[in-house]
PDB file of C-alpha atoms in Angstrom:
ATOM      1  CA  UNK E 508     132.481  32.105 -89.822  1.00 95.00           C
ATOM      2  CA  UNK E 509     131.814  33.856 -93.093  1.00 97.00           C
ATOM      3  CA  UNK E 510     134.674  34.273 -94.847  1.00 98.00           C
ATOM      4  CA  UNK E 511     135.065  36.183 -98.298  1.00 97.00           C
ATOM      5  CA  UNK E 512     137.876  37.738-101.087  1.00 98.00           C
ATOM      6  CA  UNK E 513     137.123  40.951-102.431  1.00 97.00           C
ATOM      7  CA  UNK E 514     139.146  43.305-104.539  1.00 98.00           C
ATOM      8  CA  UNK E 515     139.547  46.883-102.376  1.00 97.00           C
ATOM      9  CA  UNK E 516     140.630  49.428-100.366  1.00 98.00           C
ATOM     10  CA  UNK E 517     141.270  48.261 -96.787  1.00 97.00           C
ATOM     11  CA  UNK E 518     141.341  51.710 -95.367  1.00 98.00           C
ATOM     12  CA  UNK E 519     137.842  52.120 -96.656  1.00 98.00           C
ATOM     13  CA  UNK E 520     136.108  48.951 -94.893  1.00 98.00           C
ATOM     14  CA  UNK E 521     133.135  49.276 -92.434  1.00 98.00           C
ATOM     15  CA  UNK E 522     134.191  46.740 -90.393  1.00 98.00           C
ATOM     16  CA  UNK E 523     134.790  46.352 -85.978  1.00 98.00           C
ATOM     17  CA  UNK E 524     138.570  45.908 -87.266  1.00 98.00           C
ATOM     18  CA  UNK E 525     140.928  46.196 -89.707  1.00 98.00           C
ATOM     19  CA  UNK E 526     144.116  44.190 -90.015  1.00 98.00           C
ATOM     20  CA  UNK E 527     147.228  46.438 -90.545  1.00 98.00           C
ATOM     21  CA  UNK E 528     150.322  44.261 -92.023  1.00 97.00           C
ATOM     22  CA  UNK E 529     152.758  46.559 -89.938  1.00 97.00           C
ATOM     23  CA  UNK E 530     156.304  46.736 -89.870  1.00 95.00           C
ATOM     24  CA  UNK E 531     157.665  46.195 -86.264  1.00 96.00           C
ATOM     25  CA  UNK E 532     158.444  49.596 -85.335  1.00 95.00           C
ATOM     26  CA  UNK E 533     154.660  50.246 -85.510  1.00 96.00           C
ATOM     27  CA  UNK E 534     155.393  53.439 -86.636  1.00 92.00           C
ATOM     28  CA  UNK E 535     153.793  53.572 -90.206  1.00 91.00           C
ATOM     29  CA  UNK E 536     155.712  52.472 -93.419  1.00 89.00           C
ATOM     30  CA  UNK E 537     154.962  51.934 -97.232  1.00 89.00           C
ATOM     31  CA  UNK E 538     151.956  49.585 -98.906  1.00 92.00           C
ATOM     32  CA  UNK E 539     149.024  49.151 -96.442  1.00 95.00           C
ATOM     33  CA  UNK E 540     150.641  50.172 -93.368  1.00 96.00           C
ATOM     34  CA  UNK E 541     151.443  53.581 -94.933  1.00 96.00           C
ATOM     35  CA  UNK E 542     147.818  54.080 -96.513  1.00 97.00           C
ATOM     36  CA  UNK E 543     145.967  53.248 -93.048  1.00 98.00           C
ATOM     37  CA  UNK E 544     148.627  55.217 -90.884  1.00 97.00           C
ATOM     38  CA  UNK E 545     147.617  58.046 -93.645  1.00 97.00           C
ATOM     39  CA  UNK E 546     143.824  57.789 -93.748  1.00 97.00           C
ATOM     40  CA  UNK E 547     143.334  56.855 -89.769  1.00 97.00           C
ATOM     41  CA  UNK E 548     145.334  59.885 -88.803  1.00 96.00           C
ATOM     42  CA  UNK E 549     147.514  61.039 -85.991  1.00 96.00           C
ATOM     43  CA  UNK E 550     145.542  59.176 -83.653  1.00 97.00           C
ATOM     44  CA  UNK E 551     146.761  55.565 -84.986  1.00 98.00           C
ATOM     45  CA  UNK E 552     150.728  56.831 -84.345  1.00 97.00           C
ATOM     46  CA  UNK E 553     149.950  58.385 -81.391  1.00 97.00           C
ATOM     47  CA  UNK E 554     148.568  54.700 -80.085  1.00 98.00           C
ATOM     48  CA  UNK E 555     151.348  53.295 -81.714  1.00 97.00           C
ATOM     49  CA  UNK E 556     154.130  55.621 -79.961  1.00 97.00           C
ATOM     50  CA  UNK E 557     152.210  54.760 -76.305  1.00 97.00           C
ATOM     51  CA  UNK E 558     152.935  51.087 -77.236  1.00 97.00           C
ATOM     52  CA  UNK E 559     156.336  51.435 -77.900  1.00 96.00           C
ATOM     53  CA  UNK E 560     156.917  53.624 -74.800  1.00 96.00           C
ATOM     54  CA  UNK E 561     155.468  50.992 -72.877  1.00 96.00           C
ATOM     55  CA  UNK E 562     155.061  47.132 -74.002  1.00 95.00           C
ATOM     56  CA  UNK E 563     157.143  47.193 -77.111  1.00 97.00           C
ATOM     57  CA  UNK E 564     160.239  49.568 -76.556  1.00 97.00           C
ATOM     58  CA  UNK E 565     161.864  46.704 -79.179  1.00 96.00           C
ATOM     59  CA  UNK E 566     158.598  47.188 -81.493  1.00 97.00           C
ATOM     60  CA  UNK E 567     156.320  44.218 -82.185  1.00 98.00           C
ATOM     61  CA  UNK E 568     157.426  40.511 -82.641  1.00 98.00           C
ATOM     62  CA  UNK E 569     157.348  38.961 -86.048  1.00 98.00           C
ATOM     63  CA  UNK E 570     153.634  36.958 -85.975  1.00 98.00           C
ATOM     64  CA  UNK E 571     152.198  38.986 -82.930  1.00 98.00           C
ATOM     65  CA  UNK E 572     149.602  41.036 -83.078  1.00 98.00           C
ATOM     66  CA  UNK E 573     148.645  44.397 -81.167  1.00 98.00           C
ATOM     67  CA  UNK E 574     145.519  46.482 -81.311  1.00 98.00           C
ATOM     68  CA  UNK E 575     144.783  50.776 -81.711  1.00 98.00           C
ATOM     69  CA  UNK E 576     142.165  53.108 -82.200  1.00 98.00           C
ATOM     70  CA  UNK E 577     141.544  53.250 -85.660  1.00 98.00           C
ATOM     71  CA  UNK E 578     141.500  56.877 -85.935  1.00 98.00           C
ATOM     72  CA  UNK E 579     139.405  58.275 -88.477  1.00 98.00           C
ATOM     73  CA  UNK E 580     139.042  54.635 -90.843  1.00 98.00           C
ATOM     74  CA  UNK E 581     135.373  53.631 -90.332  1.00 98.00           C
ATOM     75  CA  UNK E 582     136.676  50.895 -88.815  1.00 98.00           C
ATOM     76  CA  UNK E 583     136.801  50.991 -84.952  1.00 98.00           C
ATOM     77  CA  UNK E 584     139.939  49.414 -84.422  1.00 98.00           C
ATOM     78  CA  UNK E 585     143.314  48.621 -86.197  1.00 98.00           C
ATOM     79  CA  UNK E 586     144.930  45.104 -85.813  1.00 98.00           C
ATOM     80  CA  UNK E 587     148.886  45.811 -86.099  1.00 98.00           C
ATOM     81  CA  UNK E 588     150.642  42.504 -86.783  1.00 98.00           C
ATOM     82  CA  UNK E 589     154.162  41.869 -88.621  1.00 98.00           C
ATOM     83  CA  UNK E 590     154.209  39.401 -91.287  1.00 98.00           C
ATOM     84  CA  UNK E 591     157.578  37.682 -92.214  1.00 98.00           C
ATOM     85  CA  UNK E 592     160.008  38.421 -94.543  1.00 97.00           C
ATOM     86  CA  UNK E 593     160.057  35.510 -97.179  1.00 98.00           C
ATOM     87  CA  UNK E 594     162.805  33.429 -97.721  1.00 97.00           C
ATOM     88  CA  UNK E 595     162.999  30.499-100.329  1.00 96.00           C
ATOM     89  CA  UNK E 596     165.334  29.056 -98.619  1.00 97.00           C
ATOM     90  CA  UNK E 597     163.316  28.882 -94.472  1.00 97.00           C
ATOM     91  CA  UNK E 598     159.776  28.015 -94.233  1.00 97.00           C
ATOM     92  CA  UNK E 599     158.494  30.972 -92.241  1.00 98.00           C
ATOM     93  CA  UNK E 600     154.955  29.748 -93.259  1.00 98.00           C
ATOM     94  CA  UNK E 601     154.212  28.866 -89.437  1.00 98.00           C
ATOM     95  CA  UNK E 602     154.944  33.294 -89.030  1.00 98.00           C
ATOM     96  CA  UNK E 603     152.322  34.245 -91.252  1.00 98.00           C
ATOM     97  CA  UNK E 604     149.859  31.839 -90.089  1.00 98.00           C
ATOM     98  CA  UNK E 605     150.554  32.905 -86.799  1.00 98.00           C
ATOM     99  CA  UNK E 606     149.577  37.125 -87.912  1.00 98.00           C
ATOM    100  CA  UNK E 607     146.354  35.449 -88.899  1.00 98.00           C
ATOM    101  CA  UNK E 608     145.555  33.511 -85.553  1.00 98.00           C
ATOM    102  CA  UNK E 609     147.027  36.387 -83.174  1.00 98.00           C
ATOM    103  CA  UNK E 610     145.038  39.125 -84.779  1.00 98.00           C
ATOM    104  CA  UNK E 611     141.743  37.241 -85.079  1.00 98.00           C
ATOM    105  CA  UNK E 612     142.259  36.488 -80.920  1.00 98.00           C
ATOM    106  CA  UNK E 613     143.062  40.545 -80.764  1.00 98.00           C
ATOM    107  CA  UNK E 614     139.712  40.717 -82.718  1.00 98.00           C
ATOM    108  CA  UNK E 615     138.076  38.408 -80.150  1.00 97.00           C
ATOM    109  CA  UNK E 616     139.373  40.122 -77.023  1.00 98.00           C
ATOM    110  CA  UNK E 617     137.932  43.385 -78.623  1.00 98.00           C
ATOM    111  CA  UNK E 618     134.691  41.802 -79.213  1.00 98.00           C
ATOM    112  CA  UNK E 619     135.040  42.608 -82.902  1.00 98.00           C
ATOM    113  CA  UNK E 620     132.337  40.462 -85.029  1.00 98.00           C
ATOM    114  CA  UNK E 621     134.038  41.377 -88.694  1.00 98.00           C
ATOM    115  CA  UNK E 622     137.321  41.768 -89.448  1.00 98.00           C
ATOM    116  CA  UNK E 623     139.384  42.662 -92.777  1.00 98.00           C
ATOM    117  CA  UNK E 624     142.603  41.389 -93.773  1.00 98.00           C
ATOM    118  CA  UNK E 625     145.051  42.476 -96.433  1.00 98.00           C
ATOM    119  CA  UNK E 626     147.799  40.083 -98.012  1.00 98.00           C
ATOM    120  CA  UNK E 627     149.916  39.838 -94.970  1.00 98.00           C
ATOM    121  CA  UNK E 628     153.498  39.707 -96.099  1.00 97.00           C
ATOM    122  CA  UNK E 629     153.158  39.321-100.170  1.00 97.00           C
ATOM    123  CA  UNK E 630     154.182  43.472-100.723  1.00 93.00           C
ATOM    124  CA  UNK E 631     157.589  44.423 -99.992  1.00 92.00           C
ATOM    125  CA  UNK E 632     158.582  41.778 -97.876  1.00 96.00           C
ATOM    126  CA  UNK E 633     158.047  39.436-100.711  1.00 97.00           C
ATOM    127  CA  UNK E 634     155.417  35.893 -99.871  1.00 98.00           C
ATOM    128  CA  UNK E 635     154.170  34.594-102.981  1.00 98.00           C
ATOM    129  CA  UNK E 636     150.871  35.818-103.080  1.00 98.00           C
ATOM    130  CA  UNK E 637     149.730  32.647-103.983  1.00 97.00           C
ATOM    131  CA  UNK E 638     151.403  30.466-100.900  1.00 98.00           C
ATOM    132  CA  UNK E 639     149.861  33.449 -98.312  1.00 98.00           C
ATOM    133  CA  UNK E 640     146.740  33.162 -99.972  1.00 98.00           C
ATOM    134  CA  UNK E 641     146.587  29.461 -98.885  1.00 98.00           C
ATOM    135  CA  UNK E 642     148.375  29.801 -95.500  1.00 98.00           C
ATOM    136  CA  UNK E 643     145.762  32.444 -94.802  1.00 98.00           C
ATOM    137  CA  UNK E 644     142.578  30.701 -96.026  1.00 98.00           C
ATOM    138  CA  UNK E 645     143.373  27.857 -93.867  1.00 98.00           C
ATOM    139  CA  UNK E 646     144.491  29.593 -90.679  1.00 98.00           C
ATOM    140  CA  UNK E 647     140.781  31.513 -90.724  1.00 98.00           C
ATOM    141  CA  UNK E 648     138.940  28.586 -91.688  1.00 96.00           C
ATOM    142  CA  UNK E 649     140.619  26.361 -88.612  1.00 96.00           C
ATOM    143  CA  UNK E 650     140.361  29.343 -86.481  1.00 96.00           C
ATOM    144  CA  UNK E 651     138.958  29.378 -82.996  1.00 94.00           C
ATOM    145  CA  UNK E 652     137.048  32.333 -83.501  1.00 95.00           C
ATOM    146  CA  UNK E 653     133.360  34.536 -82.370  1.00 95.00           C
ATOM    147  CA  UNK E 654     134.506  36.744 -85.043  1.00 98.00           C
ATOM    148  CA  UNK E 655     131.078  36.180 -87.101  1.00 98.00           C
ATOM    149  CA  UNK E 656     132.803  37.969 -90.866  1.00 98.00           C
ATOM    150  CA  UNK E 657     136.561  37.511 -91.995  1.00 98.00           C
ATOM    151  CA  UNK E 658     137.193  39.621 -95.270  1.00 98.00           C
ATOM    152  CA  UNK E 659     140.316  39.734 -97.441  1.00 98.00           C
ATOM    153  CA  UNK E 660     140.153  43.021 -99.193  1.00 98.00           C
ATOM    154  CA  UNK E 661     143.123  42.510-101.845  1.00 97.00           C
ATOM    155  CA  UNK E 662     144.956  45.799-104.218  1.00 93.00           C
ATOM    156  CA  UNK E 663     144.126  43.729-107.679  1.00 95.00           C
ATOM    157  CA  UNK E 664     141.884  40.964-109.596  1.00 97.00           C
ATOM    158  CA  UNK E 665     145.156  38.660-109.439  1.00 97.00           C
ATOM    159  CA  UNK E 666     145.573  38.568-105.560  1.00 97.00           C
ATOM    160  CA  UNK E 667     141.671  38.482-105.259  1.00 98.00           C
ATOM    161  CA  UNK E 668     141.096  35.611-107.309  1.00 97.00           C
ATOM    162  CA  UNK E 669     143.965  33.291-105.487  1.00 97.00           C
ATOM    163  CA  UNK E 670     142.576  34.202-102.142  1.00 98.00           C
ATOM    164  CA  UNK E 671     138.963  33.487-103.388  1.00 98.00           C
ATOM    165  CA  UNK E 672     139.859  29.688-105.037  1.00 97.00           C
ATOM    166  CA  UNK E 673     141.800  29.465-101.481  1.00 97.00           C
ATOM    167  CA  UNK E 674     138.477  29.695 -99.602  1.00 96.00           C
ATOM    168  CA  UNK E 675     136.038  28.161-102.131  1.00 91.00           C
ATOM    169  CA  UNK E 676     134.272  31.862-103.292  1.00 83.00           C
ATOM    170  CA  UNK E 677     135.202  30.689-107.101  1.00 61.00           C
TER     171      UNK E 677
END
């Protein structure tokens, strides 16, 4: 698996699927889960509402992941998974890794080849950008996976350059 850090827009990657680092109500929210509920469209909360009508009437578990359309993203599909809330006082590390291993089996079970992530948990619900970076670089590279590209498409130069020392892209 190739496996890359770049500094981006996630809503604009031409990927099979696109990582979304929902909240659990799956219905859209601020930081990335706002921009690709934006950009994909109606479609994405339409998806969203059918799975919690059906599935997840309690909304999606913390470290699950779920797959949509991806509405009008050039991506094909959206990966919806909830990252944890930090606490420096609870190692919820096993969480996050887990958002990384459930979507990339979502992305399998699609048939999805490439897949971008953003910096599960490190917005508003507070990871240190530099332990996710880590807890993320080795989930992917131990991964299980036929998903042939993993790409972490990161908001700035800081958050880009810990997730590219984490997988050896200097």
């Amino acid at each position: 698996m190739r496996i890359e850090a770049e500094r981006g827009d996630i809503t604009q990657q031409h990927v099979d699927a696109v990582v979304n680092a929902a909240n659990s109500t799956l219905l859209g929210g601020g930081g990335v889960d706002g921009a690709i509920h934006r950009r994909g469209g109606r479609e994405i909360l339409e998806a969203c509402e059918q799975l919690r009508a059906g599935d997840y009437p309690d909304g999606l578990p913390v470290g699950a992941a779920v797959a949509t359309t991806a509405g009008r993203l050039p991506a094909r599909w959206v990966i919806h998974t909830v990252g944890p809330v930090y606490s420096p006082s609870e190692d919820r590390s096993h969480a996050l890794a887990s958002c990384h291993s459930a979507a990339l089996r979502v992305a399998e079970e699609l048939g999805a080849r490439s897949v971008a992530f953003p910096a599960i948990s490190t917005g508003v619900y507070g990871y240190p950008a530099e332990e996710a970076a880590g807890i993320a670089a080795r989930t992917v590279r131990t991964a299980d996976s036929a998903v042939e590209t993993v790409r972490f498409v990161l908001f700035d130069e800081h958050t880009r350059a810990l997730f590219a020392a984490e997988i050896g892209q200097g």
